[in-house]
Each structure stands twice: as C-alpha cells, then as structure tokens.
Coordinates of N, CA and C and ligand atoms in Angstrom, one line a residue:
M1 N 115.5 112.7 114.4 CA 114.5 111.7 114.2 C 113.7 112.0 113.0
S2 N 113.4 111.0 112.1 CA 112.6 111.2 111.0 C 111.1 111.4 111.4
R3 N 110.3 111.8 110.4 CA 108.9 112.1 110.8 C 108.0 111.8 109.6
L4 N 106.7 111.5 110.0 CA 105.7 111.3 109.0 C 104.5 112.2 109.3
T5 N 104.1 113.0 108.4 CA 103.0 113.9 108.6 C 101.7 113.5 107.8
L6 N 100.6 113.3 108.5 CA 99.4 113.0 107.9 C 98.4 114.1 108.1
L7 N 97.4 114.2 107.2 CA 96.3 115.1 107.4 C 95.3 114.3 108.3
P8 N 94.4 115.0 109.0 CA 93.4 114.4 109.8 C 92.6 113.3 109.1
R9 N 92.2 113.7 107.8 CA 91.4 112.7 107.0 C 92.1 111.4 106.7
H10 N 93.5 111.6 106.5 CA 94.3 110.4 106.2 C 94.3 109.5 107.5
R11 N 94.5 110.1 108.6 CA 94.5 109.3 109.9 C 93.2 108.6 110.1
L12 N 92.1 109.3 109.8 CA 90.8 108.8 109.9 C 90.6 107.6 109.0
A13 N 91.0 107.7 107.7 CA 90.9 106.6 106.7 C 91.6 105.4 107.2
V14 N 92.9 105.6 107.7 CA 93.7 104.5 108.1 C 93.0 103.8 109.3
E15 N 92.5 104.6 110.3 CA 91.9 104.0 111.5 C 90.6 103.3 111.2
R16 N 89.8 103.9 110.3 CA 88.6 103.2 109.9 C 88.8 101.9 109.2
H17 N 89.8 101.9 108.3 CA 90.2 100.6 107.6 C 90.6 99.6 108.6
A18 N 91.4 100.0 109.6 CA 91.9 99.0 110.6 C 90.8 98.5 111.5
A19 N 89.9 99.3 111.8 CA 88.7 98.8 112.6 C 87.8 97.9 111.8
A20 N 87.6 98.3 110.5 CA 86.6 97.6 109.7 C 87.1 96.1 109.4
T21 N 88.4 95.9 109.3 CA 89.0 94.6 108.9 C 89.2 93.7 110.1
Y22 N 89.2 94.3 111.3 CA 89.4 93.6 112.6 C 88.5 92.3 112.6
P23 N 88.9 91.1 113.0 CA 90.2 90.8 113.6 C 91.3 90.4 112.6
E24 N 91.2 90.9 111.3 CA 92.2 90.6 110.3 C 93.0 91.9 110.2
E25 N 94.2 91.7 109.6 CA 95.1 92.9 109.3 C 94.6 93.6 108.1
C26 N 94.6 94.9 108.2 CA 94.4 95.7 107.0 C 95.7 96.2 106.5
C27 N 95.8 96.7 105.3 CA 97.0 97.3 104.8 C 96.7 98.4 103.7
G28 N 97.7 99.2 103.4 CA 97.5 100.2 102.5 C 98.8 101.0 102.2
V29 N 98.7 101.8 101.2 CA 99.9 102.5 100.7 C 99.8 104.0 101.0
L30 N 100.9 104.6 101.4 CA 100.9 106.0 101.8 C 101.7 106.7 100.6
V31 N 100.9 107.6 100.0 CA 101.5 108.3 98.8 C 101.7 109.8 99.2
G32 N 102.8 110.3 98.8 CA 103.1 111.7 99.2 C 104.4 112.2 98.6
R33 N 105.1 113.0 99.5 CA 106.4 113.5 99.0 C 107.3 113.5 100.2
S34 N 108.6 113.5 99.9 CA 109.7 113.7 100.9 C 109.9 115.2 101.1
L35 N 110.0 115.6 102.3 CA 110.2 117.0 102.5 C 111.7 117.4 102.2
A36 N 111.9 118.7 102.1 CA 113.2 119.2 101.6 C 114.4 118.7 102.4
D37 N 114.2 118.5 103.7 CA 115.3 118.1 104.5 C 115.6 116.6 104.3
G38 N 114.8 115.9 103.6 CA 115.0 114.5 103.3 C 114.6 113.5 104.4
D39 N 114.3 114.0 105.5 CA 114.0 113.1 106.6 C 112.6 113.0 107.0
G40 N 111.7 113.8 106.3 CA 110.3 113.8 106.6 C 109.5 113.4 105.4
H41 N 108.4 112.7 105.7 CA 107.4 112.4 104.6 C 106.1 113.1 104.9
L42 N 105.6 113.6 103.8 CA 104.3 114.3 103.9 C 103.3 113.4 103.1
V43 N 102.2 112.9 103.8 CA 101.3 112.1 103.1 C 100.3 113.0 102.4
E44 N 100.0 112.7 101.1 CA 99.0 113.4 100.3 C 97.8 112.6 100.0
R45 N 98.0 111.2 99.9 CA 96.9 110.3 99.6 C 97.1 109.0 100.4
V46 N 96.0 108.4 100.8 CA 96.1 107.1 101.4 C 95.3 106.1 100.5
L47 N 96.0 105.1 100.0 CA 95.4 104.1 99.2 C 95.1 102.8 100.1
S48 N 93.9 102.6 100.4 CA 93.5 101.4 101.1 C 93.5 100.2 100.1
V49 N 94.2 99.1 100.4 CA 94.2 98.0 99.5 C 93.8 96.7 100.3
D50 N 93.4 95.7 99.6 CA 93.0 94.4 100.2 C 94.2 93.7 100.7
N51 N 94.1 93.1 101.8 CA 95.1 92.1 102.3 C 95.1 90.9 101.4
E52 N 96.1 90.7 100.6 CA 96.1 89.7 99.6 C 96.6 88.3 100.0
R53 N 96.8 88.2 101.3 CA 97.1 86.9 101.9 C 95.9 86.0 101.9
Q54 N 96.1 84.7 101.7 CA 95.0 83.7 101.8 C 95.0 83.1 103.2
D55 N 96.1 83.1 103.9 CA 96.1 82.5 105.2 C 96.7 83.5 106.3
S56 N 96.6 83.2 107.5 CA 97.2 84.0 108.6 C 96.9 85.5 108.5
R57 N 95.6 85.8 108.1 CA 95.3 87.2 107.9 C 95.2 88.0 109.2
G58 N 95.2 87.2 110.3 CA 95.1 87.9 111.6 C 96.4 88.5 112.1
N59 N 97.5 88.0 111.5 CA 98.8 88.5 111.9 C 99.8 88.6 110.7
R60 N 99.3 88.6 109.5 CA 100.2 88.8 108.3 C 99.4 89.6 107.3
F61 N 100.1 90.4 106.5 CA 99.4 91.0 105.4 C 100.3 90.9 104.1
L62 N 99.7 91.0 103.0 CA 100.5 90.9 101.7 C 99.9 91.9 100.8
I63 N 100.8 92.7 100.1 CA 100.4 93.6 99.0 C 101.2 93.0 97.8
H64 N 100.5 92.6 96.8 CA 101.2 92.0 95.6 C 102.0 93.1 94.9
P65 N 103.1 92.7 94.3 CA 104.0 93.6 93.6 C 103.2 94.4 92.5
E66 N 102.2 93.7 91.9 CA 101.5 94.4 90.8 C 100.7 95.6 91.4
T67 N 100.1 95.4 92.6 CA 99.4 96.4 93.3 C 100.3 97.6 93.7
V68 N 101.5 97.3 94.1 CA 102.5 98.3 94.4 C 102.9 99.1 93.2
L69 N 103.1 98.4 92.1 CA 103.4 99.0 90.8 C 102.3 100.0 90.3
A70 N 101.1 99.5 90.4 CA 99.9 100.3 90.0 C 99.9 101.6 90.9
A71 N 100.1 101.4 92.2 CA 100.1 102.6 93.1 C 101.2 103.5 92.8
E72 N 102.4 103.0 92.4 CA 103.5 103.8 92.1 C 103.3 104.6 90.8
R73 N 102.7 103.9 89.8 CA 102.3 104.6 88.6 C 101.3 105.8 88.8
E74 N 100.3 105.5 89.6 CA 99.3 106.5 89.9 C 99.9 107.7 90.7
A75 N 100.8 107.3 91.6 CA 101.5 108.4 92.4 C 102.3 109.3 91.4
R76 N 103.0 108.6 90.6 CA 104.0 109.4 89.7 C 103.2 110.3 88.8
R77 N 102.0 109.9 88.3 CA 101.2 110.7 87.5 C 100.8 112.0 88.2
A78 N 100.7 111.9 89.5 CA 100.3 113.1 90.3 C 101.6 113.8 90.8
G79 N 102.7 113.4 90.4 CA 104.0 114.1 90.8 C 104.4 113.7 92.2
L80 N 103.9 112.5 92.7 CA 104.1 112.1 94.0 C 104.9 110.7 94.0
S81 N 105.1 110.2 95.1 CA 105.7 108.8 95.2 C 105.2 108.1 96.4
I82 N 105.5 106.8 96.5 CA 105.1 106.0 97.6 C 106.1 106.4 98.7
V83 N 105.6 106.9 99.9 CA 106.5 107.2 101.0 C 106.4 106.2 102.1
G84 N 105.4 105.3 102.0 CA 105.3 104.2 103.1 C 104.1 103.4 102.9
Y85 N 103.9 102.6 104.0 CA 102.8 101.7 104.0 C 102.2 101.7 105.4
Y86 N 100.9 101.3 105.5 CA 100.4 101.1 106.8 C 99.7 99.7 106.9
H87 N 99.7 99.2 108.1 CA 98.9 98.0 108.3 C 98.5 97.9 109.8
S88 N 97.6 97.0 110.1 CA 97.1 97.0 111.5 C 97.6 95.7 112.3
H89 N 97.6 95.9 113.6 CA 98.0 94.7 114.4 C 96.8 94.4 115.3
P90 N 95.9 93.5 114.9 CA 94.8 93.2 115.8 C 95.2 92.6 117.1
D91 N 94.8 93.2 118.2 CA 95.1 92.7 119.5 C 96.6 92.6 119.8
H92 N 97.4 93.4 119.1 CA 98.9 93.4 119.4 C 99.3 94.9 119.4
P93 N 100.5 95.1 120.1 CA 101.0 96.5 120.1 C 101.4 97.0 118.7
A94 N 101.5 98.3 118.6 CA 101.8 99.0 117.3 C 103.3 99.0 117.1
Q95 N 103.9 97.8 117.3 CA 105.3 97.6 117.1 C 105.6 96.6 116.0
P96 N 106.6 96.8 115.2 CA 106.9 95.9 114.1 C 107.3 94.5 114.6
S97 N 106.8 93.5 113.9 CA 107.2 92.1 114.1 C 108.5 91.8 113.3
D98 N 109.0 90.6 113.6 CA 110.1 90.1 112.8 C 109.7 90.0 111.3
F99 N 108.5 89.5 111.1 CA 107.9 89.4 109.8 C 107.9 90.8 109.1
D100 N 107.5 91.8 109.8 CA 107.5 93.2 109.3 C 108.9 93.6 108.9
R101 N 109.9 93.3 109.7 CA 111.3 93.7 109.4 C 111.8 93.0 108.2
E102 N 111.4 91.8 108.0 CA 111.9 91.0 106.9 C 111.3 91.5 105.6
H103 N 110.2 92.2 105.7 CA 109.5 92.6 104.4 C 109.5 94.1 104.2
A104 N 110.3 94.8 105.0 CA 110.4 96.3 104.9 C 111.6 96.7 104.1
W105 N 111.6 98.0 103.7 CA 112.7 98.6 103.0 C 113.1 99.9 103.8
P106 N 114.4 100.2 103.8 CA 114.9 101.5 104.4 C 114.3 102.6 103.6
G107 N 114.1 103.8 104.2 CA 113.7 105.0 103.5 C 112.2 105.2 103.4
L108 N 111.5 104.2 103.8 CA 110.0 104.3 103.8 C 109.5 104.3 105.2
S109 N 108.3 104.9 105.4 CA 107.6 105.0 106.7 C 106.6 103.8 106.8
Y110 N 106.6 103.2 107.9 CA 105.7 102.0 108.2 C 104.8 102.4 109.4
V111 N 103.6 102.7 109.1 CA 102.6 103.0 110.1 C 102.0 101.7 110.6
I112 N 101.9 101.5 111.9 CA 101.2 100.3 112.4 C 100.2 100.8 113.4
V113 N 98.9 100.3 113.2 CA 97.8 100.7 114.0 C 97.4 99.5 114.9
S114 N 97.5 99.7 116.2 CA 97.0 98.6 117.1 C 95.5 98.7 117.3
V115 N 94.8 97.6 117.1 CA 93.4 97.5 117.2 C 93.1 96.5 118.4
R116 N 92.4 97.0 119.4 CA 92.1 96.1 120.5 C 90.6 95.9 120.6
Q117 N 90.1 94.7 120.5 CA 88.7 94.4 120.6 C 87.9 95.2 119.5
G118 N 88.5 95.5 118.4 CA 87.8 96.2 117.3 C 87.9 97.7 117.4
E119 N 88.6 98.2 118.5 CA 88.7 99.7 118.6 C 90.2 100.1 118.4
V120 N 90.4 101.1 117.7 CA 91.8 101.6 117.4 C 92.4 102.1 118.8
A121 N 93.5 101.5 119.1 CA 94.2 101.9 120.4 C 95.3 102.9 120.2
E122 N 96.2 102.7 119.2 CA 97.2 103.7 118.9 C 97.8 103.4 117.5
A123 N 98.4 104.5 117.0 CA 99.1 104.4 115.7 C 100.6 104.9 115.9
R124 N 101.5 104.2 115.4 CA 102.9 104.6 115.5 C 103.6 104.4 114.1
S125 N 104.6 105.2 113.9 CA 105.3 105.0 112.6 C 106.8 104.7 112.8
W126 N 107.3 103.9 111.9 CA 108.6 103.3 112.0 C 109.4 103.4 110.7
R127 N 110.7 103.4 110.9 CA 111.6 103.3 109.7 C 112.6 102.2 109.9
L128 N 112.9 101.4 108.9 CA 113.9 100.4 109.0 C 115.3 101.1 108.8
T129 N 116.2 100.6 109.7 CA 117.6 101.2 109.6 C 118.2 100.7 108.3
D130 N 119.2 101.5 107.8 CA 119.8 101.2 106.5 C 120.4 99.8 106.5
D131 N 120.9 99.3 107.6 CA 121.5 97.9 107.7 C 120.4 96.8 107.8
R132 N 119.1 97.3 107.9 CA 118.0 96.4 107.9 C 117.9 95.5 109.2
T133 N 118.6 95.9 110.2 CA 118.6 95.0 111.4 C 117.5 95.4 112.4
R134 N 116.9 96.6 112.3 CA 115.9 97.0 113.3 C 115.1 98.2 112.8
F135 N 114.0 98.4 113.4 CA 113.2 99.6 113.1 C 113.5 100.7 114.2
E136 N 113.4 101.9 113.8 CA 113.4 103.0 114.7 C 112.1 103.8 114.6
E137 N 111.6 104.2 115.7 CA 110.3 104.9 115.7 C 110.6 106.3 115.1
E138 N 109.6 106.8 114.4 CA 109.7 108.2 113.9 C 108.5 109.0 114.5
T139 N 108.6 110.3 114.4 CA 107.5 111.1 114.9 C 106.3 111.0 113.9
L140 N 105.1 110.7 114.4 CA 103.9 110.7 113.6 C 103.1 111.9 114.0
T141 N 102.9 112.8 113.0 CA 102.2 114.1 113.3 C 101.0 114.1 112.4
V142 N 99.9 114.6 113.1 CA 98.6 114.8 112.3 C 98.4 116.3 112.3
D143 N 98.5 116.8 111.0 CA 98.4 118.3 110.8 C 97.2 118.7 110.1
Q144 N 96.7 119.9 110.4 CA 95.6 120.4 109.6 C 96.1 120.8 108.2
P145 N 95.3 120.6 107.2 CA 95.8 121.0 105.8 C 96.0 122.5 105.7
L146 N 97.1 122.9 105.0 CA 97.3 124.3 104.7 C 96.9 124.6 103.3
P147 N 96.6 125.8 103.0 CA 96.3 126.2 101.6 C 97.6 125.9 100.8
A148 N 97.5 125.6 99.5 CA 98.7 125.2 98.7 C 99.8 126.2 98.8
G149 N 99.5 127.5 98.7 CA 100.5 128.5 98.7 C 101.3 128.5 100.0
A150 N 100.6 128.4 101.1 CA 101.2 128.4 102.4 C 102.1 127.2 102.6
R151 N 101.6 126.0 102.0 CA 102.3 124.8 102.2 C 103.7 124.9 101.4
R152 N 103.6 125.5 100.2 CA 104.9 125.6 99.5 C 105.8 126.5 100.2
A153 N 105.4 127.6 100.8 CA 106.2 128.5 101.6 C 106.8 127.7 102.7
A154 N 106.0 126.9 103.4 CA 106.5 126.2 104.6 C 107.6 125.2 104.2
E155 N 107.3 124.5 103.0 CA 108.3 123.5 102.6 C 109.7 124.2 102.2
E156 N 109.5 125.4 101.6 CA 110.8 126.1 101.1 C 111.6 126.6 102.3
S157 N 110.9 126.9 103.4 CA 111.6 127.5 104.6 C 112.2 126.4 105.4
R158 N 111.9 125.1 105.2 CA 112.4 124.1 106.0 C 113.9 123.9 105.8
Ligands
ZN201 ZN1 103.0 93.9 111.4

C-alpha cells in the first residue's frame, strides 16, 4: 500500500483551511518528495490555494492550470515536486467522488478532509489506479519532524 506522510503542522494547515472555507470546498497543493521506494510521498510544504470555481463551490473545486504551474515552478526551485492535492468534502465522507476520479492523475496523492457542521471529522488519502478506473486508499501518516541529518539517514535506509 502506498503512503503519504505529513508533518503535524501540515495536517493542521489543511484542517484549518477546510474548516475556514466550510460550507464550501477548500483545495491546495502538496509539495514534497517521493521516497526512495517510490511508493511513498513525504510532504514538505502545503500550499493553500483559492477554490477557483465560480459555481457549485459546496461540492466542486478547481485549481487553474496556471496556479499548478506556478506551484510546480516554486517546488522545483526548492528541489521538490508536487506530490498531491488536498480538498475538503463539506458534510460528506472523505471518499473520492466520480468528479474527483475524472479530474485526478495516477501517481499523486489525493487527501480528502471531511468537514461536518464546520468541524473536521476525518482526513484520508487516495491514489488513482493506473487504469484510472478507481481510487485506492493509502496510508496517511502524521510524523514528527526529524532533524535533516536523521531524515536523510532514514530515507537512505528505506
Ligand atoms: Zn471531492
């Protein structure tokens, strides 16, 4: 099973964004790196962006391609890449919709935060299968930050 690892402050940023935009969907970009085994993503930065949809903001979100390109450029400057996206589901489970499946790409992590009555209920992470027919859940881990040296050693030993 693939996995996504966030630091506690990333998790907090995503949850705060999801609660603040309720009852509309929030969205953002997860920037980080792929771990050596290829199946794990480690988040280094969370970029909260505006939901750029003009309608149906309670159950749809949009990030314009220009916003993604700007995020990609910024990530690359820091030696990182886009490893996934997050968005919220106001008053709905943290499970991908058909809309989500049609707008997702394999190889990225999709974090969905369920918000009930303005309170964060749960967060889950998903990957689209290579044939794009369905999502599979991945392990979402919230880890304490390690000092850079220890983190390098941990990545090399994986
Ligand atoms: Zn969704």
